[in-house]
């Protein structure tokens, strides 16, 4: 299968590695706005070569879009315009509503599969790609009924090869759930990082005092603003709601803290311990 | 050296393992309110035996207090009362001001070293203890001038054997810094856990959607409320201040999010990326 990967970062690069390894991708074309990423991806063997966009799209069996979500929405209609009638287009964006809307009326909508393989690290760029990133993780496909049977079959095969478990959801439902379970974690981490940086002007103290607990909680604050700004923008409604709930819980805690109400603090933490059930099963 | 460890949990148990391994503790006595913890600690070989408190204190060269911070403050004066004049007492509490105050006027104050070895995991109890927990971490000693030279020398040796780098601070300074760098992380994580549990009544969705980012950010929400309630209570003033700063940052972010102000969101995240400098050097 001739595969074009648009966006040679952590997600696109890691997919390329696994698809080639599985023998599914026999030829890999790379497209990226950043010329440095292209030469790095070729040097690392993530992709074989670069071609002009329209030539790549017209001659590929599968096109994977692994670029920021605003770029997917803007680019996807013209990608579908350019592909041949047997090609499949899959995206890997972390929001789904606006991306699905961008091709809602497109004549080749059924050649597109709207996906969100939930995997990643706080690193980005071709050097951050690695084999097995997606293994045992969950993939979400949205609007399955708008993709052709053939497109769904190819996409399902791809995500199987990546070792993922695919579930199906509507875009609104997807965006709401990931606001709480993924996007809110990122916001909480970014702002924990900022709060601590703001206060601890003397960074030496943070170096010394930061235990592994802090490092774990603040890890996502290292994530790429270029990638996350459009995700937050596109999911602003649900994320804003999640953030208000979070702030409300923090304010309640702060109220009990100021009152030194040990009983209430203990109760809140005991409830929060319930997250063990989730983490240990996931 | 004959060592008594009060509190046979993660901290006390892990200290016992390392001190025995290094040959520093030739005999280990365990004390714990929980009889199950004592028998488990003996079964695991963390300590050799149990003795009545006053007998243990009167006959030990070193007493380590690794119990919740409120219990340290309440118990420490009577421990100092009971020890012989050559013994050293070290605590491992995560707050220092109230603990230091509890023995400020004690006639044996100079036999006590107020310490905070910054290490831990989200687990507790004797089974969670392991060799090397403290290795390459930071230990803080407060009010060094109130401990005798001999007591400081013994404590320094102990923390060296644990593989820790010891720094010195006053209690107020200690409590303020750890409020931001350790305690706030725990609060942010506990309440992230609660927010997500509250909304995602259908836990199946969290299992499926929780990526490793969420798991990392919410890990500390599994921590023990029995241990953390007294820490938060004792450090309520500084933690409350840290929490208000954090809430203020979250509110600003939410404001820009609602306005879809991508530029501001990007700017905030780029600033937060500065935490990389801290994490990569620590």
Coordinates of C-alpha atoms in Angstrom, one line a residue, chain B:
Chain B
X1 CA 23.4 1.3 65.7
X2 CA 20.1 0.3 67.3
X3 CA 17.3 2.0 65.4
X4 CA 13.6 2.4 66.2
X5 CA 11.3 3.3 63.3
X6 CA 7.9 4.8 64.3
X7 CA 5.5 4.4 61.4
X8 CA 6.1 1.4 59.2
X9 CA 4.8 2.7 56.0
X10 CA 6.4 3.8 52.7
X11 CA 8.8 6.2 54.3
X12 CA 9.7 4.4 57.5
X13 CA 9.9 1.0 55.8
X14 CA 12.1 2.2 53.0
X15 CA 14.5 3.9 55.4
X16 CA 14.7 0.7 57.4
X17 CA 15.6 -1.3 54.3
X18 CA 18.4 1.1 53.2
X19 CA 19.8 1.6 56.7
X20 CA 20.0 -2.1 57.3
X21 CA 21.5 -2.8 53.9
X22 CA 24.2 -0.2 54.5
X23 CA 25.1 -1.8 57.8
X24 CA 24.2 1.3 59.8
X25 CA 21.2 -0.3 61.5
X26 CA 22.3 -3.4 63.3
X27 CA 19.0 -3.9 65.1
X28 CA 15.6 -2.5 64.0
X29 CA 12.6 -2.0 66.3
X30 CA 9.2 -1.2 64.8
X31 CA 6.4 0.8 66.3
X32 CA 3.1 1.4 64.6
X33 CA -0.5 2.0 65.8
X34 CA -1.7 -0.5 63.3
X35 CA -0.9 -4.1 64.5
X36 CA -1.4 -5.3 60.9
X37 CA 1.4 -3.0 59.8
X38 CA 3.7 -4.3 62.5
X39 CA 3.3 -8.0 61.7
X40 CA 3.6 -7.2 58.0
X41 CA 6.8 -5.2 58.6
X42 CA 8.3 -8.1 60.6
X43 CA 7.2 -10.6 57.9
X44 CA 8.8 -8.5 55.2
X45 CA 12.0 -8.1 57.3
X46 CA 11.7 -4.4 57.5
X47 CA 12.2 -4.5 61.2
X48 CA 13.3 -7.3 63.6
X49 CA 10.9 -6.9 66.5
X50 CA 8.4 -4.8 68.4
X51 CA 9.0 -3.4 71.9
X52 CA 6.9 -1.3 74.3
X53 CA 7.4 2.4 73.3
X54 CA 9.3 3.6 76.3
X55 CA 11.7 0.6 76.3
X56 CA 12.3 1.1 72.6
X57 CA 13.0 4.8 73.0
X58 CA 15.2 4.4 76.1
X59 CA 17.4 1.8 74.5
X60 CA 17.8 3.1 70.9
X61 CA 20.6 5.2 69.4
X62 CA 18.3 6.6 66.7
X63 CA 14.6 7.1 66.6
X64 CA 13.0 7.9 63.2
X65 CA 9.5 9.3 63.2
X66 CA 7.7 8.6 59.9
X67 CA 4.1 9.1 60.8
X68 CA 1.5 11.8 59.8
X69 CA 2.7 15.3 60.6
X70 CA 0.0 15.9 63.2
X71 CA 1.1 12.8 65.0
X72 CA 4.7 13.9 64.9
X73 CA 3.9 17.2 66.5
X74 CA 1.8 15.5 69.2
X75 CA 4.2 12.6 69.9
X76 CA 7.6 14.2 69.5
X77 CA 7.9 15.9 73.0
X78 CA 7.2 12.6 74.8
X79 CA 9.6 10.8 72.5
X80 CA 12.4 13.2 73.5
X81 CA 11.3 12.8 77.2
X82 CA 11.9 9.1 76.9
X83 CA 15.2 8.8 75.0
X84 CA 18.6 8.5 76.6
X85 CA 21.0 11.4 76.5
X86 CA 23.0 10.0 73.6
X87 CA 20.1 9.2 71.3
X88 CA 19.1 11.1 68.2
X89 CA 15.6 11.7 67.0
X90 CA 14.9 12.5 63.3
X91 CA 11.5 13.1 61.8
X92 CA 10.5 12.8 58.2
X93 CA 7.4 15.1 58.1
X94 CA 6.3 17.1 55.0
X95 CA 5.7 20.2 57.1
X96 CA 8.3 21.7 59.5
X97 CA 6.9 24.8 61.2
X98 CA 4.5 23.2 63.6
X99 CA 6.7 20.2 64.2
X100 CA 9.6 22.5 65.2
X101 CA 7.3 24.6 67.4
X102 CA 6.2 21.4 69.3
X103 CA 9.7 21.0 70.8
X104 CA 10.9 24.6 70.7
X105 CA 11.3 24.8 74.5
X106 CA 12.2 21.1 75.1
X107 CA 15.3 20.5 77.2
X108 CA 16.4 17.8 74.7
X109 CA 15.7 19.9 71.6
X110 CA 19.3 19.6 70.5
X111 CA 18.9 15.8 70.2
X112 CA 16.3 16.3 67.5
X113 CA 16.9 16.9 63.8
X114 CA 13.9 18.3 61.8
X115 CA 14.1 16.7 58.4
X116 CA 12.0 16.3 55.3
X117 CA 13.4 13.7 52.9
X118 CA 11.5 14.6 49.7
X119 CA 10.5 11.2 48.3
X120 CA 7.4 9.1 48.0
X121 CA 5.0 7.4 45.7
X122 CA 1.2 7.4 45.7
X123 CA 1.2 4.2 47.7
X124 CA 1.3 3.6 51.5
X125 CA 1.8 0.9 54.1
X126 CA 4.7 -1.5 54.7
X127 CA 4.2 -3.4 51.4
X128 CA 4.9 -0.1 49.5
X129 CA 8.4 0.2 51.0
X130 CA 11.3 -0.4 48.7
X131 CA 15.1 -0.1 48.5
X132 CA 16.4 3.1 46.9
X133 CA 13.3 5.2 47.4
X134 CA 15.4 8.2 48.5
X135 CA 18.3 7.8 46.1
X136 CA 19.3 11.0 44.3
X137 CA 16.5 13.0 46.0
X138 CA 16.7 16.1 48.2
X139 CA 16.5 16.2 52.0
X140 CA 15.8 19.4 53.8
X141 CA 16.9 20.0 57.4
X142 CA 15.4 22.9 59.3
X143 CA 16.7 24.8 62.3
X144 CA 20.1 23.2 61.9
X145 CA 21.5 25.5 64.7
X146 CA 19.0 24.0 67.2
X147 CA 20.4 20.5 66.8
X148 CA 23.7 19.5 68.4
X149 CA 26.7 18.9 66.3
X150 CA 26.6 15.2 67.1
X151 CA 22.9 15.0 66.2
X152 CA 23.5 16.8 62.9
X153 CA 26.5 14.6 62.1
X154 CA 24.4 11.4 62.6
X155 CA 21.5 12.8 60.6
X156 CA 23.8 13.8 57.8
X157 CA 25.3 10.3 57.7
X158 CA 21.8 8.8 57.6
X159 CA 20.7 10.9 54.7
X160 CA 24.0 10.3 52.9
X161 CA 23.5 6.5 53.2
X162 CA 20.0 7.0 51.8
X163 CA 21.7 8.7 48.8
X164 CA 20.1 12.1 49.4
X165 CA 21.5 15.6 49.0
X166 CA 20.8 17.6 52.1
X167 CA 20.0 21.3 52.1
X168 CA 19.2 23.6 54.9
X169 CA 16.2 26.0 55.4
X170 CA 14.2 27.7 58.0
X171 CA 10.8 26.1 58.7
X172 CA 8.7 29.0 57.3
X173 CA 10.7 29.0 54.1
X174 CA 10.4 25.2 53.8
X175 CA 6.7 25.2 54.3
X176 CA 6.2 27.9 51.7
X177 CA 8.3 26.3 49.0
X178 CA 6.8 22.8 49.4
X179 CA 3.3 24.3 49.3
X180 CA 3.9 25.3 45.7
X181 CA 6.2 22.5 44.6
X182 CA 4.6 19.5 46.3
X183 CA 1.4 20.2 48.1
X184 CA -0.3 22.1 45.3
X185 CA 0.5 19.3 42.8
X186 CA -1.4 16.9 45.1
X187 CA -4.4 19.2 45.4
X188 CA -4.5 19.8 41.7
X189 CA -4.4 16.0 41.1
X190 CA -7.0 15.1 43.8
X191 CA -9.4 17.6 42.3
X192 CA -8.8 16.7 38.7
X193 CA -9.6 13.1 39.8
X194 CA -12.8 14.3 41.4
X195 CA -13.9 16.5 38.5
X196 CA -13.5 13.7 36.0
X197 CA -15.2 11.1 38.3
X198 CA -18.1 13.5 38.8
X199 CA -18.8 14.1 35.2
X200 CA -18.0 10.8 33.8
X201 CA -20.6 8.8 35.6
X202 CA -20.2 6.2 33.0
X203 CA -16.8 5.0 34.1
X204 CA -16.4 2.8 31.1
X205 CA -15.7 6.0 29.1
X206 CA -12.9 7.0 31.4
X207 CA -11.3 3.6 31.1
X208 CA -11.4 3.8 27.3
X209 CA -10.4 7.4 26.9
X210 CA -7.9 7.9 29.6
X211 CA -4.5 8.2 27.9
X212 CA -1.2 8.1 29.6
X213 CA -1.3 11.9 30.0
X214 CA -4.4 11.7 32.2
X215 CA -2.9 8.9 34.2
X216 CA 0.2 10.8 34.9
X217 CA -1.6 14.0 35.8
X218 CA -4.0 12.3 38.1
X219 CA -1.6 9.8 39.7
X220 CA -1.3 11.7 43.0
X221 CA -5.1 11.5 43.5
X222 CA -4.5 7.9 44.6
X223 CA -2.5 9.3 47.6
X224 CA -3.5 8.6 51.2
X225 CA -6.0 11.1 52.7
X226 CA -4.8 10.1 56.2
X227 CA -1.4 11.3 55.4
X228 CA -2.3 14.4 53.4
X229 CA -5.1 15.8 55.5
X230 CA -2.8 16.8 58.4
X231 CA -0.1 18.1 55.9
X232 CA -2.7 20.4 54.2
X233 CA -4.0 21.4 57.6
X234 CA -0.6 22.4 58.9
X235 CA 0.4 24.1 55.8
X236 CA -3.0 25.7 55.2
X237 CA -1.8 29.3 55.0
X238 CA 0.8 28.8 52.3
X239 CA -1.1 26.2 50.5
X240 CA -4.2 28.3 50.4
X241 CA -2.2 31.1 48.9
X242 CA -0.7 28.8 46.3
X243 CA -4.2 27.4 45.5
X244 CA -5.6 30.9 45.0
X245 CA -2.8 31.7 42.5
X246 CA -3.5 28.5 40.7
X247 CA -7.2 29.2 40.5
X248 CA -6.5 32.7 39.3
X249 CA -4.3 31.3 36.4
X250 CA -7.0 28.8 35.5
X251 CA -9.7 31.5 35.5
X252 CA -7.6 33.7 33.2
X253 CA -7.1 30.7 30.9
X254 CA -10.8 30.0 30.9
X255 CA -11.5 33.6 30.0
X256 CA -9.3 33.5 27.0
X257 CA -10.7 30.1 26.1
X258 CA -14.2 31.4 26.1
X259 CA -13.1 34.3 23.9
X260 CA -11.3 31.9 21.6
X261 CA -8.3 34.1 22.0
X262 CA -5.8 31.6 20.4
X263 CA -2.9 34.1 20.7
X264 CA -3.3 34.5 24.5
X265 CA -3.7 30.7 25.0
X266 CA -0.6 30.1 23.0
X267 CA 1.3 32.7 25.0
X268 CA 0.3 31.1 28.3
X269 CA 1.3 27.6 27.2
X270 CA 4.6 28.8 25.8
X271 CA 5.4 30.4 29.2
X272 CA 4.4 27.2 31.0
X273 CA 6.8 25.3 28.7
X274 CA 9.5 27.0 30.8
X275 CA 8.9 24.2 33.3
X276 CA 11.1 22.1 31.0
X277 CA 14.2 23.9 32.3
X278 CA 13.2 22.8 35.8
X279 CA 12.3 19.2 35.0
X280 CA 15.3 18.5 32.8
X281 CA 17.8 19.8 35.4
X282 CA 16.1 18.3 38.4

